[in-house]
Coordinates of C-alpha atoms in Angstrom, one line a residue:
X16 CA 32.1 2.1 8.0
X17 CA 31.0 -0.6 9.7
X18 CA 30.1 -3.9 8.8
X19 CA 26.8 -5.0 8.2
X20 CA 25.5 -7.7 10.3
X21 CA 23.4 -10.8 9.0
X22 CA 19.5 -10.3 9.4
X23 CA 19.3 -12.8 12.3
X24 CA 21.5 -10.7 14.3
X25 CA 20.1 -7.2 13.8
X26 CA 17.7 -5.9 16.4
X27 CA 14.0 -5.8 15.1
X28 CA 12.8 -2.6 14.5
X29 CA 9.0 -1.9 13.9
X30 CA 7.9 1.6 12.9
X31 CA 4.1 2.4 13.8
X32 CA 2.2 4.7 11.4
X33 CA -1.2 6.1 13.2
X34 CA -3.3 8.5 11.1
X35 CA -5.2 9.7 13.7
X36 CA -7.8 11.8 11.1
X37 CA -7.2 9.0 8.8
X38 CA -11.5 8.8 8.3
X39 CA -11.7 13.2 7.5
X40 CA -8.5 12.9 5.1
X41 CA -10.1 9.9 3.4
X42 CA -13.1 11.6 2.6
X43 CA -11.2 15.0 1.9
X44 CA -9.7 13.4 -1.2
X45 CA -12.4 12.3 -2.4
X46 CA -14.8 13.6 -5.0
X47 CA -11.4 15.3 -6.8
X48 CA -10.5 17.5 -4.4
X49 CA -14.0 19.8 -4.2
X50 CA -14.4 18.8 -0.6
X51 CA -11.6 20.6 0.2
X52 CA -14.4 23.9 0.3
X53 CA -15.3 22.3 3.5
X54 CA -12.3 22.9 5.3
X55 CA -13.4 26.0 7.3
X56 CA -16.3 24.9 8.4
X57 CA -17.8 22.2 11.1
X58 CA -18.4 19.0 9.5
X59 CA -18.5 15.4 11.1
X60 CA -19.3 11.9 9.3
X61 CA -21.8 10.3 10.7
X62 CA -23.1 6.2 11.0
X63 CA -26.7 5.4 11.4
X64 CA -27.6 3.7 15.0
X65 CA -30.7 2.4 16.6
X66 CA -30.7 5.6 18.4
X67 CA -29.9 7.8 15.7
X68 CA -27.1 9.4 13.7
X69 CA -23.7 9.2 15.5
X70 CA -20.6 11.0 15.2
X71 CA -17.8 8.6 13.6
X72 CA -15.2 11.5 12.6
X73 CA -14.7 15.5 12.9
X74 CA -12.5 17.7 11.4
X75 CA -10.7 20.6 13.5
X76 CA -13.8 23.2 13.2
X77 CA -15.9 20.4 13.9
X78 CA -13.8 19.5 17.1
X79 CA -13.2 23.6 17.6
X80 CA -17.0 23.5 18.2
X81 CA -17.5 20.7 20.5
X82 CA -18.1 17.4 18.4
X83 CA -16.4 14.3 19.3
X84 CA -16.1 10.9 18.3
X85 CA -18.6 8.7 19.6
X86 CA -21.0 11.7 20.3
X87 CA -24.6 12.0 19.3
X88 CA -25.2 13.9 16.5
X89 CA -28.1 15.9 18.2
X90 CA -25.8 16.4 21.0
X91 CA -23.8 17.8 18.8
X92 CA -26.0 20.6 17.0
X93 CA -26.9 21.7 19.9
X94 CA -23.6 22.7 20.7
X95 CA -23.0 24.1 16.6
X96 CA -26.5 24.1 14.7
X97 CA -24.7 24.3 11.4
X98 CA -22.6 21.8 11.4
X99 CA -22.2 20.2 8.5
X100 CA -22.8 16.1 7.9
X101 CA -21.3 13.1 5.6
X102 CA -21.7 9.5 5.7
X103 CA -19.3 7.9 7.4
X104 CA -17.3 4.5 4.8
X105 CA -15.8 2.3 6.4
X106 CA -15.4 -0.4 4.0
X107 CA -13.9 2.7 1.8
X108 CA -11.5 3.4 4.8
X109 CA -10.2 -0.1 5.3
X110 CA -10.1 -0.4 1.4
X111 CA -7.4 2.8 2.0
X112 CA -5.4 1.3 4.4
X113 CA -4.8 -1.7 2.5
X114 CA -3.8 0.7 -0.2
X115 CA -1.9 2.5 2.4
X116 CA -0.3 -0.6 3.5
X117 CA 1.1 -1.4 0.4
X118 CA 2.1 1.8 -0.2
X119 CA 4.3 2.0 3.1
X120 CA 6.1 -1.0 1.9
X121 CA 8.8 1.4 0.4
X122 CA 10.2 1.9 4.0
X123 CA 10.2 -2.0 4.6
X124 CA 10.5 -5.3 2.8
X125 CA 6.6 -5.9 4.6
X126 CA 4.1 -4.0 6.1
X127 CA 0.3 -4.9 8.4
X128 CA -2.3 -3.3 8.8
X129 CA -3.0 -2.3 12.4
X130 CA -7.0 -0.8 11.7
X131 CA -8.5 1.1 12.3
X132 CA -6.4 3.8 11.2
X133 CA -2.9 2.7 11.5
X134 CA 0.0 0.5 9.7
X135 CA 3.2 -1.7 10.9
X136 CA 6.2 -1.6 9.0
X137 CA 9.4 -4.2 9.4
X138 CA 11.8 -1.5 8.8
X139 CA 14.9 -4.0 10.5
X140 CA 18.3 -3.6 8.4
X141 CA 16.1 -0.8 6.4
X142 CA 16.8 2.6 7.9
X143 CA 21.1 3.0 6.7
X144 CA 19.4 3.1 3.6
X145 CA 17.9 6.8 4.0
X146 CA 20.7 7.7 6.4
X147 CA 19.5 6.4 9.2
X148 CA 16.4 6.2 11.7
X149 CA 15.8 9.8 12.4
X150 CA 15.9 10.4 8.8
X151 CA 13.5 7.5 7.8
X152 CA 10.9 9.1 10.2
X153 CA 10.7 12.2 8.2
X154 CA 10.9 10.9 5.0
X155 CA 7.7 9.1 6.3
X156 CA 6.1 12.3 7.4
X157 CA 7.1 14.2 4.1
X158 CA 5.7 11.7 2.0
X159 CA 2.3 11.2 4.1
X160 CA 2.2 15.2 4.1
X161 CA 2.2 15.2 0.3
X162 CA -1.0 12.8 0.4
X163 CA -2.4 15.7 3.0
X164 CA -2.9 13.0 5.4
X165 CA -2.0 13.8 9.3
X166 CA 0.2 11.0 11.1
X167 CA 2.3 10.1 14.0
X168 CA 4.9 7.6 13.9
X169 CA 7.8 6.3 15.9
X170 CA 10.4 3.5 15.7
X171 CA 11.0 0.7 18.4
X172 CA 12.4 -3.1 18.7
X173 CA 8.5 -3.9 19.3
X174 CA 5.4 -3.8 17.8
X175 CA 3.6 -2.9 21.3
X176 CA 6.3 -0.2 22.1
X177 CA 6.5 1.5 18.8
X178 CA 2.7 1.1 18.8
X179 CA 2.7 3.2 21.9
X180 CA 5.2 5.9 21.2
X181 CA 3.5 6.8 17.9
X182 CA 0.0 7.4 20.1
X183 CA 1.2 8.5 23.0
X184 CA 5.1 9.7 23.0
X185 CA 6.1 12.6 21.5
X186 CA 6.2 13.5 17.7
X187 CA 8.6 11.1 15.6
X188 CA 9.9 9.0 18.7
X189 CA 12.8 6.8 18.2
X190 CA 13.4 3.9 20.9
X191 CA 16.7 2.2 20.1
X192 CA 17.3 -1.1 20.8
X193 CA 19.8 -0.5 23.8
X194 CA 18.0 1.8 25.8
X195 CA 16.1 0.7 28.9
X196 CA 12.3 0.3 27.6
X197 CA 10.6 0.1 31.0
X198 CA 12.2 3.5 31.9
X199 CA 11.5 5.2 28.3
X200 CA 8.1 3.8 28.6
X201 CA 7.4 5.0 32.2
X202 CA 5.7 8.3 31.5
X203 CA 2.8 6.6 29.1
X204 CA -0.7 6.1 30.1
X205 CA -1.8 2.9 30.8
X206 CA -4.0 3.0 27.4
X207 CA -0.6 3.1 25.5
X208 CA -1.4 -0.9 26.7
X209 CA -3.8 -1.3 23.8
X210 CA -6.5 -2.6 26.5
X211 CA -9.7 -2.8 26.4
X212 CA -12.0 0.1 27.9
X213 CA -13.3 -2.0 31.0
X214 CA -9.8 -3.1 31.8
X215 CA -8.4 0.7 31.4
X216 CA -11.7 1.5 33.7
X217 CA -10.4 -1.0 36.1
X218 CA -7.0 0.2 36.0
X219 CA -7.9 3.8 36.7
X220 CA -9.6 2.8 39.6
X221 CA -7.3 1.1 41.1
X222 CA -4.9 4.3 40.9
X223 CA -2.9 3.3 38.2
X224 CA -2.7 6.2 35.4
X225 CA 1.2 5.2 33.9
X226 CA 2.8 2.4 33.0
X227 CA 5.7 3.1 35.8
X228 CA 3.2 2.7 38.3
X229 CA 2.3 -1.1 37.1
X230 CA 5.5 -2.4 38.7
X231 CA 4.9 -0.3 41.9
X232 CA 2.2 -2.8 43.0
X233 CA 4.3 -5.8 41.4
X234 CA 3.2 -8.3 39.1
X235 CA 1.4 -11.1 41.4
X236 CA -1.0 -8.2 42.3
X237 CA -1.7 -7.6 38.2
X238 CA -1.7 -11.6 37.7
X239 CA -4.6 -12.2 40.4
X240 CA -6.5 -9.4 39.8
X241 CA -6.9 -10.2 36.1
X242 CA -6.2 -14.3 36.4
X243 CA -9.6 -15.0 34.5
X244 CA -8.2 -12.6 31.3
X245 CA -6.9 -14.6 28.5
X246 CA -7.1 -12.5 25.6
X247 CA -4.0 -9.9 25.5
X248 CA -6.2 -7.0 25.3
X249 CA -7.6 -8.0 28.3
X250 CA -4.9 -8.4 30.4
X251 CA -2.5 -5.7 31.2
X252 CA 0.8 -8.2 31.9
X253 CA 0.2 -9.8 28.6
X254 CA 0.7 -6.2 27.3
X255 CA 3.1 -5.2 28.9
X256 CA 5.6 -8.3 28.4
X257 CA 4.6 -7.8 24.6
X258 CA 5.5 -3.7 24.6
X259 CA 8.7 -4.6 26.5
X260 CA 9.5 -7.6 24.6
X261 CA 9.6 -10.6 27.3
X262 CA 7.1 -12.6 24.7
X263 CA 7.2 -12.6 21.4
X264 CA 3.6 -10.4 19.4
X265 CA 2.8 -12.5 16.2
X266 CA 2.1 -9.8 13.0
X267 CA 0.6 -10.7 10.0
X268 CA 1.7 -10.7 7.4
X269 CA 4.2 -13.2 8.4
X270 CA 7.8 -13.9 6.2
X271 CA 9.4 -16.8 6.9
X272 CA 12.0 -16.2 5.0
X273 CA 14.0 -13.6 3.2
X274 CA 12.6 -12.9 -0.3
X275 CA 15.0 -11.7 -3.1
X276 CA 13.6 -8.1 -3.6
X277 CA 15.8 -5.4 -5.6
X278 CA 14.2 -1.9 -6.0
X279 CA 15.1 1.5 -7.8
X280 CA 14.4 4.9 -6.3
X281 CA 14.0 7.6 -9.6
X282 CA 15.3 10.5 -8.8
X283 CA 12.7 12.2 -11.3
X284 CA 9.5 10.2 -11.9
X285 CA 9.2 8.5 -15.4
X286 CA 6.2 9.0 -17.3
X287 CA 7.5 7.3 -21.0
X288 CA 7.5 3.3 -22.0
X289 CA 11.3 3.6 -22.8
X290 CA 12.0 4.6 -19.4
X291 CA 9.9 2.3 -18.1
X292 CA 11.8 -0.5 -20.3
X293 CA 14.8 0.3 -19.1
X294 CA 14.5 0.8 -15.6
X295 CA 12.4 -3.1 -15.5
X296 CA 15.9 -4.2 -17.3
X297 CA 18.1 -2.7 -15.2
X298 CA 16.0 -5.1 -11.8
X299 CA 16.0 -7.9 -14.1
X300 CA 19.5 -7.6 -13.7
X301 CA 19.9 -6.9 -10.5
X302 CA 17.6 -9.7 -9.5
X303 CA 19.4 -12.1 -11.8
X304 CA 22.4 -11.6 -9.3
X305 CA 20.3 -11.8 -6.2
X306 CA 19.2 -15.2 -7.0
X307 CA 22.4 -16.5 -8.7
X308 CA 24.5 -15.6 -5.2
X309 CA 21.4 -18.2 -3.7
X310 CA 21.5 -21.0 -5.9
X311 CA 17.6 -20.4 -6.4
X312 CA 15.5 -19.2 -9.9
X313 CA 12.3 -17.3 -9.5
X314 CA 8.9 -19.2 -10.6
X315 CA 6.6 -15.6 -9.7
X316 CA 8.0 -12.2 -9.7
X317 CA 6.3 -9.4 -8.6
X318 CA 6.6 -5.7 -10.1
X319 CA 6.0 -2.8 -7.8
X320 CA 5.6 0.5 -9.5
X321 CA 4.8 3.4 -6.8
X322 CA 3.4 6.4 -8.6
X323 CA 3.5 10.1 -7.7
X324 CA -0.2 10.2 -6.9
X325 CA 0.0 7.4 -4.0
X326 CA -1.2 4.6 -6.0
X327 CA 0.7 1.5 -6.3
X328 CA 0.3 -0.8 -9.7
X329 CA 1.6 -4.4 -9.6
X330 CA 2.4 -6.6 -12.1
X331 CA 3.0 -10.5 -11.5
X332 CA 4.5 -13.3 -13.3
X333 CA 4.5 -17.2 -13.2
X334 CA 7.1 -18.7 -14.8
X335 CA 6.6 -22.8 -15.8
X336 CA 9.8 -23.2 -14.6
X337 CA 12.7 -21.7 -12.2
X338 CA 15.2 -19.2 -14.3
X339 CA 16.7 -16.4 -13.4
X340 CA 17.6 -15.1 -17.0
X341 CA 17.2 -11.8 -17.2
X342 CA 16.4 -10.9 -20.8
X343 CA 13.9 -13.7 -20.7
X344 CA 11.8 -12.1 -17.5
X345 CA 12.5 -8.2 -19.6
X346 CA 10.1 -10.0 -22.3
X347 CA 7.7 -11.5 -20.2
X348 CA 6.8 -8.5 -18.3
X349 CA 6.9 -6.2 -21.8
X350 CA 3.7 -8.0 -22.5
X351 CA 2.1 -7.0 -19.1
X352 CA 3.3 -3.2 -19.0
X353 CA 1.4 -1.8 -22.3
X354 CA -1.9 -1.1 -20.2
X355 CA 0.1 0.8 -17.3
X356 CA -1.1 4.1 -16.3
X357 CA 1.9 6.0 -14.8
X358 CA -0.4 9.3 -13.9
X359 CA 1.8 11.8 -12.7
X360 CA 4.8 9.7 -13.2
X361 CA 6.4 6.5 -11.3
X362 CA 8.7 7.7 -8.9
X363 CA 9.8 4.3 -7.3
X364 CA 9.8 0.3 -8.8
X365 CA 10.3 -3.1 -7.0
X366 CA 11.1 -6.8 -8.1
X367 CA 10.2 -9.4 -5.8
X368 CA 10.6 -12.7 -6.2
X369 CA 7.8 -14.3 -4.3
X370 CA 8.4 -18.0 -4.9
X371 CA 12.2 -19.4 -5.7
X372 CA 13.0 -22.6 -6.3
X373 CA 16.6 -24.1 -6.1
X374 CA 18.6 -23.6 -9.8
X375 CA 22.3 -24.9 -10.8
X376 CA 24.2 -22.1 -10.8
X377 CA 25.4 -23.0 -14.2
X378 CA 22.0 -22.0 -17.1
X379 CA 22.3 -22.3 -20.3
X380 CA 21.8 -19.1 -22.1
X381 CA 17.9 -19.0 -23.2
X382 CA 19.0 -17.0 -26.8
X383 CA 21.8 -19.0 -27.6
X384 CA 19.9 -22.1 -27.0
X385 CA 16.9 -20.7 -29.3
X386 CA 19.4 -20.1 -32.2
X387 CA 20.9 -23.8 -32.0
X388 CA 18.0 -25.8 -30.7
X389 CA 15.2 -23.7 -30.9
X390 CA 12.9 -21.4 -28.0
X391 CA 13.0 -23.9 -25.2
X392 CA 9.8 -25.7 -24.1
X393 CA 9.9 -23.5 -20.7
X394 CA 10.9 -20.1 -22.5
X395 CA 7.3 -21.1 -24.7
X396 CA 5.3 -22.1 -22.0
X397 CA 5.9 -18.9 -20.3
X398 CA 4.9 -17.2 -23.1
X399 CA 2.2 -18.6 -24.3
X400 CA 1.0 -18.1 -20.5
X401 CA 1.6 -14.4 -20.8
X402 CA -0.2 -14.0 -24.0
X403 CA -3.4 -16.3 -23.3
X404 CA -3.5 -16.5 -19.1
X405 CA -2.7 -18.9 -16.9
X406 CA -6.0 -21.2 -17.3
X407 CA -5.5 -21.4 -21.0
X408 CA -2.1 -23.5 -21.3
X409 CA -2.5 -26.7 -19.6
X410 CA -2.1 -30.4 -20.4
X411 CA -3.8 -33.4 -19.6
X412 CA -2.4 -36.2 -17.6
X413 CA -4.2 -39.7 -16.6
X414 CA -6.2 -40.3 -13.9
X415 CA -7.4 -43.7 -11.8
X416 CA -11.2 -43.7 -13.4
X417 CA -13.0 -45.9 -16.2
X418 CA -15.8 -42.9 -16.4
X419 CA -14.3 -41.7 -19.4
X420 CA -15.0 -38.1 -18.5
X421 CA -13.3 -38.6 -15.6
X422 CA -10.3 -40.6 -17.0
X423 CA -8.2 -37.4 -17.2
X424 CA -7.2 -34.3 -15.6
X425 CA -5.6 -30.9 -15.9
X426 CA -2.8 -29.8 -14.1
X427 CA 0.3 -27.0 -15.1
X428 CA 2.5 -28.3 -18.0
X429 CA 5.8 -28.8 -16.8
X430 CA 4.6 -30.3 -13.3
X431 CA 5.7 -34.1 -12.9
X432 CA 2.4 -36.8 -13.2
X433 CA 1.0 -38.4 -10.5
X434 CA 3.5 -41.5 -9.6
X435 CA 0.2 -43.3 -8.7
X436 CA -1.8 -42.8 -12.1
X437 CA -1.8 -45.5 -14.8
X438 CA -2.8 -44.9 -18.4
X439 CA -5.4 -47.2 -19.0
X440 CA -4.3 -48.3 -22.7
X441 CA -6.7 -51.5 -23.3
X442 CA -9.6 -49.7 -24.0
X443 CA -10.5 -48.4 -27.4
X444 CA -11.4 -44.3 -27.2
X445 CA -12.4 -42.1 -29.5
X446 CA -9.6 -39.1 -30.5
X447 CA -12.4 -36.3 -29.2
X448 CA -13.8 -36.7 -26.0
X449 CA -16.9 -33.7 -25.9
X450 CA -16.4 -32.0 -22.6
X451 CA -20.1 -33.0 -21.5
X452 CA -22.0 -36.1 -23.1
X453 CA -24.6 -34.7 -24.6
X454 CA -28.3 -35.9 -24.4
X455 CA -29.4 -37.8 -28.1
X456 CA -33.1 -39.4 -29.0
X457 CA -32.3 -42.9 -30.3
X458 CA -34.5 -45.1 -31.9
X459 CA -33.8 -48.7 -31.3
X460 CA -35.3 -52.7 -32.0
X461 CA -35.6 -53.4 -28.6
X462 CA -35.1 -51.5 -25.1
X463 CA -32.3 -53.5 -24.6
X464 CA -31.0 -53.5 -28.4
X465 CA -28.5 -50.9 -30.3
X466 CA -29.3 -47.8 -32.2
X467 CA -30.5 -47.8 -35.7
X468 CA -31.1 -44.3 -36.2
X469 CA -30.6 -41.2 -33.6
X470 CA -31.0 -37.5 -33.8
X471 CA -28.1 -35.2 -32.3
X472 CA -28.0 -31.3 -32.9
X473 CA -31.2 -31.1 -35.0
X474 CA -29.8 -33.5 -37.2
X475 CA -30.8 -37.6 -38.3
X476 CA -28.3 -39.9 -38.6
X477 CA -28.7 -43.8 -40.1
X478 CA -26.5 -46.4 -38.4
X479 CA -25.0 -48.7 -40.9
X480 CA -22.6 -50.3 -38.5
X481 CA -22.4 -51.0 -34.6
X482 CA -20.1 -52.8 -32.5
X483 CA -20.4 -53.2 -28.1
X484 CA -21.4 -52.9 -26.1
X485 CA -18.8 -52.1 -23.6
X486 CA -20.3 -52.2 -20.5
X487 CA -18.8 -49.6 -17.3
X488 CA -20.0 -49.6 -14.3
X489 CA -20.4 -46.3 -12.0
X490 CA -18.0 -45.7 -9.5
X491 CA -19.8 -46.6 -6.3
X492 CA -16.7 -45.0 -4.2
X493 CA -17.4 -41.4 -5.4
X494 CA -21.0 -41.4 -6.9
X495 CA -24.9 -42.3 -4.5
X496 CA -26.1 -45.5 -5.0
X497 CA -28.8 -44.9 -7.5
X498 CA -25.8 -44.1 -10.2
X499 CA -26.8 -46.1 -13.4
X500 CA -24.4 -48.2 -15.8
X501 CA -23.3 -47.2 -19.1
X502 CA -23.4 -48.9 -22.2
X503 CA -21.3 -47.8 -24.6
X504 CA -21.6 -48.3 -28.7
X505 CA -19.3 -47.4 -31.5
X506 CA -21.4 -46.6 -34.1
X507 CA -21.2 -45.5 -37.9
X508 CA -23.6 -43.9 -39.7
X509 CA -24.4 -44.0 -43.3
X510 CA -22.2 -41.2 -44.6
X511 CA -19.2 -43.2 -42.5
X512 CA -19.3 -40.6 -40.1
X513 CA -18.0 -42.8 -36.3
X514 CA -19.3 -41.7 -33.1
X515 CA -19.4 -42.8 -29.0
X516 CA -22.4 -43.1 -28.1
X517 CA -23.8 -44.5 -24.5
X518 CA -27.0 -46.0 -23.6
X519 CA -27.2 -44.7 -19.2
X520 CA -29.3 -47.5 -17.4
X521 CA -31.3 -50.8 -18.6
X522 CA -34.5 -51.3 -18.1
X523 CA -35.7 -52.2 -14.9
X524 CA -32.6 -51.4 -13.1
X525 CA -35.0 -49.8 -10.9
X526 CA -32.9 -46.5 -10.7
X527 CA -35.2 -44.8 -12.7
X528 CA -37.4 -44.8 -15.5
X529 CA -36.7 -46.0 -19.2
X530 CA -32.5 -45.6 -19.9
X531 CA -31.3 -42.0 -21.6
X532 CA -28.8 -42.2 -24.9
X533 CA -25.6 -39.9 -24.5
X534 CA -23.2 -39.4 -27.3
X535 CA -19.8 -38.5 -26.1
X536 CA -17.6 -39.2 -28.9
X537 CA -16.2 -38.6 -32.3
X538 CA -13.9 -41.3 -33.8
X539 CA -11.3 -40.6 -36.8

């Protein structure tokens, strides 16, 4: 056996997925399955132009009769009369792929989209684990054939070259990464490029059908020919370096680095809560090891769980704080599994830790510590979070304002403060700030004077007892110049009853007309 090689010294391998009928197999599984009547006879999907309805997809009676791609759909019927016609979706077809995409992510630890109707899959350091390449490639086409979709694919060190074989080589090509490309490559049409159709025009008239006859005519010919073409699909050197590997093709999406991911493979798909229980514990403990042989402790894990049927449900976590304790992440997801639809059965599941933060190697058992000190405040926060959502279990922390509505902030519980806040503890507050001061009719000596009585909520209120005012200022940094000042009173009425209550402007302050009365407060 040999030994495996670190990641940074395999060879890249990219395996290309085009679905060249992706748009007809899309709208054959729709509607459950009744469209499948249709199969026998001519039928296109059709877009609305200014010129009329136009031919988007056809399925092979449809082709059989003469309809194409691209093609007028009167052009069309006069070739078949009775050809059938569907809208065209393509938001529903790009919706697909995305699905698609993340589907195809069991054959690699990432996958793009390459639309219209195709996918990229990383599949480097992948393919040993179905038995190699050959064997990956039709465990692809089996599993696509059991969705009844029609695809091409090949494997190849490059994006552009695997791109290429899967449209253009023959079915389920393999280019490894010590044969010569260029010569492999040779026998392709120029459109195996990914050009644009005015550069392919270009290039046909000039003679040049295959990429073997680029080099005949050498590359200063190519280079001044299309000097002014900047964009890759525009310029056929830019191409080819890409399909042969001379400059690096950026793919999204991008990993920068390794992400612990443990998976399980069923050999009979699971349909039952138990099952489902056990096979989550059996990745908690698997990705437990994972991230204890890095030092690190997952804050968001991700559950996969790839169902019979094609769809893919996912599941994510955010822990407070870094752990890696598996019994502790078991309980956290239990909460998030009970609504799980497993249709036909899950036949394959996936932990990914998507952020991991550094973690002692050494952790202090989360149960132990629960039956000597209690449920730890992390273990709670996590969940609380679970139970109530993310956006429900927050705490405040000071911030550099004397608008008291401003004067604090929200952030995630465990985070560290701001070094740079300062709790401004001079002031007198009230124990309940009301989330928005809210708008009270005062009546008052004098413009300038305190309250004696005020109505807030339908109801009248007699002040007994007043003391401020205490004056703030608006922020000029942050607010427009015709901000007014605040005047704030604590009050008491006559049932003792203590409230915050602000006059906003003085009269003739000449940023408006006579001043507003806010209540913001309720004292103890």
């Amino acid at each position: 056996m040999s030994a495996l090689l670190p990641d940074a010294a395999r060879p890249r391998r990219i395996l290309s997925i085009w679905m060249p009928a992706m748009a007809m197999d899309h709208w054959r599984l729709g509607d459950g399955g009744e469209r499948h009547a249709l199969d026998d006879k001519p039928l296109v999907l059709i877009a609305d132009t200014a010129h009329g309805p136009r031919i988007e997809a056809a399925n092979r009676p449809g082709m059989a009769a003469g309809a194409r791609r691209g093609m007028m759909l009167a052009d069309a019927r006069t070739l078949c009369p009775d050809i059938a016609t569907a809208p065209s979706d393509p938001a529903g077809d790009l919706a697909f792929l995305e699905r698609l995409a993340i589907w195809a992510q069991r054959w690699g630890p990432w996958s793009a989209m390459d639309a219209p109707d195709g996918l990229l899959v990383d599949v480097t350091a992948v393919p040993h684990l179905f038995g190699g390449e050959g064997r990956l490639l039709a465990d692809v086409a089996e599993a696509f054939a059991r969705r009844e979709l029609t695809l091409r694919c090949a494997i190849a060190p490059t994006a552009g070259a695997a791109w290429a074989l899967s449209h253009y080589g023959p079915p389920g090509a393999i280019l490894a990464a010590q044969d010569d490309a260029e010569a492999k490559l040779a026998d392709l049409p120029v459109a195996a490029l990914r050009l644009d159709d005015d550069v392919l025009t270009v290039l046909r008239r000039l003679g040049l059908k295959r990429l073997g006859e680029l080099a005949t005519i050498g590359r200063d010919a190519i280079q001044r020919r299309f000097r002014n073409r900047k964009s890759p699909a525009a310029n056929p050197l830019i191409r080819l370096d890409q399909i042969l590997g001379r400059v690096p093709e950026p793919l999204l999406p991008v990993v920068p680095q390794h992400m612990p991911l443990v998976q399980r493979r069923l050999m009979e798909p699971i349909r039952h809560r138990q099952l489902l229980d056990q096979v989550v514990g059996d990745l908690a403990e698997d990705m437990a090891r994972e991230l204890e042989a890095r030092g690190e402790g997952a804050r968001r894990l991700e559950l996969g769980m790839w169902r019979v049927d094609g769809e893919v449900v996912v599941r994510r976590l955010e822990m407070a704080a870094a752990t890696r304790e598996a019994a502790h992440i078991c309980r956290l997801f239990a909460a998030r599994l009970d609504d799980v639809d497993a249709g036909f059965g899950i036949e394959m599941l996936r932990l990914r830790a998507s952020w991991a933060e550094p973690l002692a190697l050494e952790q202090g058992d989360i149960e132990a510590a629960a039956e000597t000190h209690g449920t730890s405040l992390a273990a709670c926060i996590d969940r609380l979070t679970v139970r109530l959502g993310r956006d429900a279990v927050t705490r405040p922390v000071p911030f550099a304002s004397h608008i008291p509505e401003r004067a604090q902030r929200w952030q995630p519980p465990l985070e560290p403060e701001p070094t740079s806040q300062g709790e401004l503890a001079f002031h007198k507050r009230p124990l309940k700030l009301l989330d928005n001061p809210e708008k009270i009719a005062v009546l008052y000596a004098t413009p300038d004077g305190y309250p004696r009585r005020f109505r807030w909520r339908g109801e009248v209120h007699e002040v007994a007892r007043v003391e401020g005012p205490e004056r703030i200022a608006p922020e000029w940094w942050r607010e427009r110049g015709g901000a007014r000042l605040r005047d704030y009173y604590r009050i008491e009425d006559d049932r003792g009853r203590r409230y915050w209550i602000y006059r906003l402007g003085i009269v003739g302050d000449g940023r408006g007309g006579a001043p507003d009365w806010y209540l913001q407060g309720l004292c103890a």
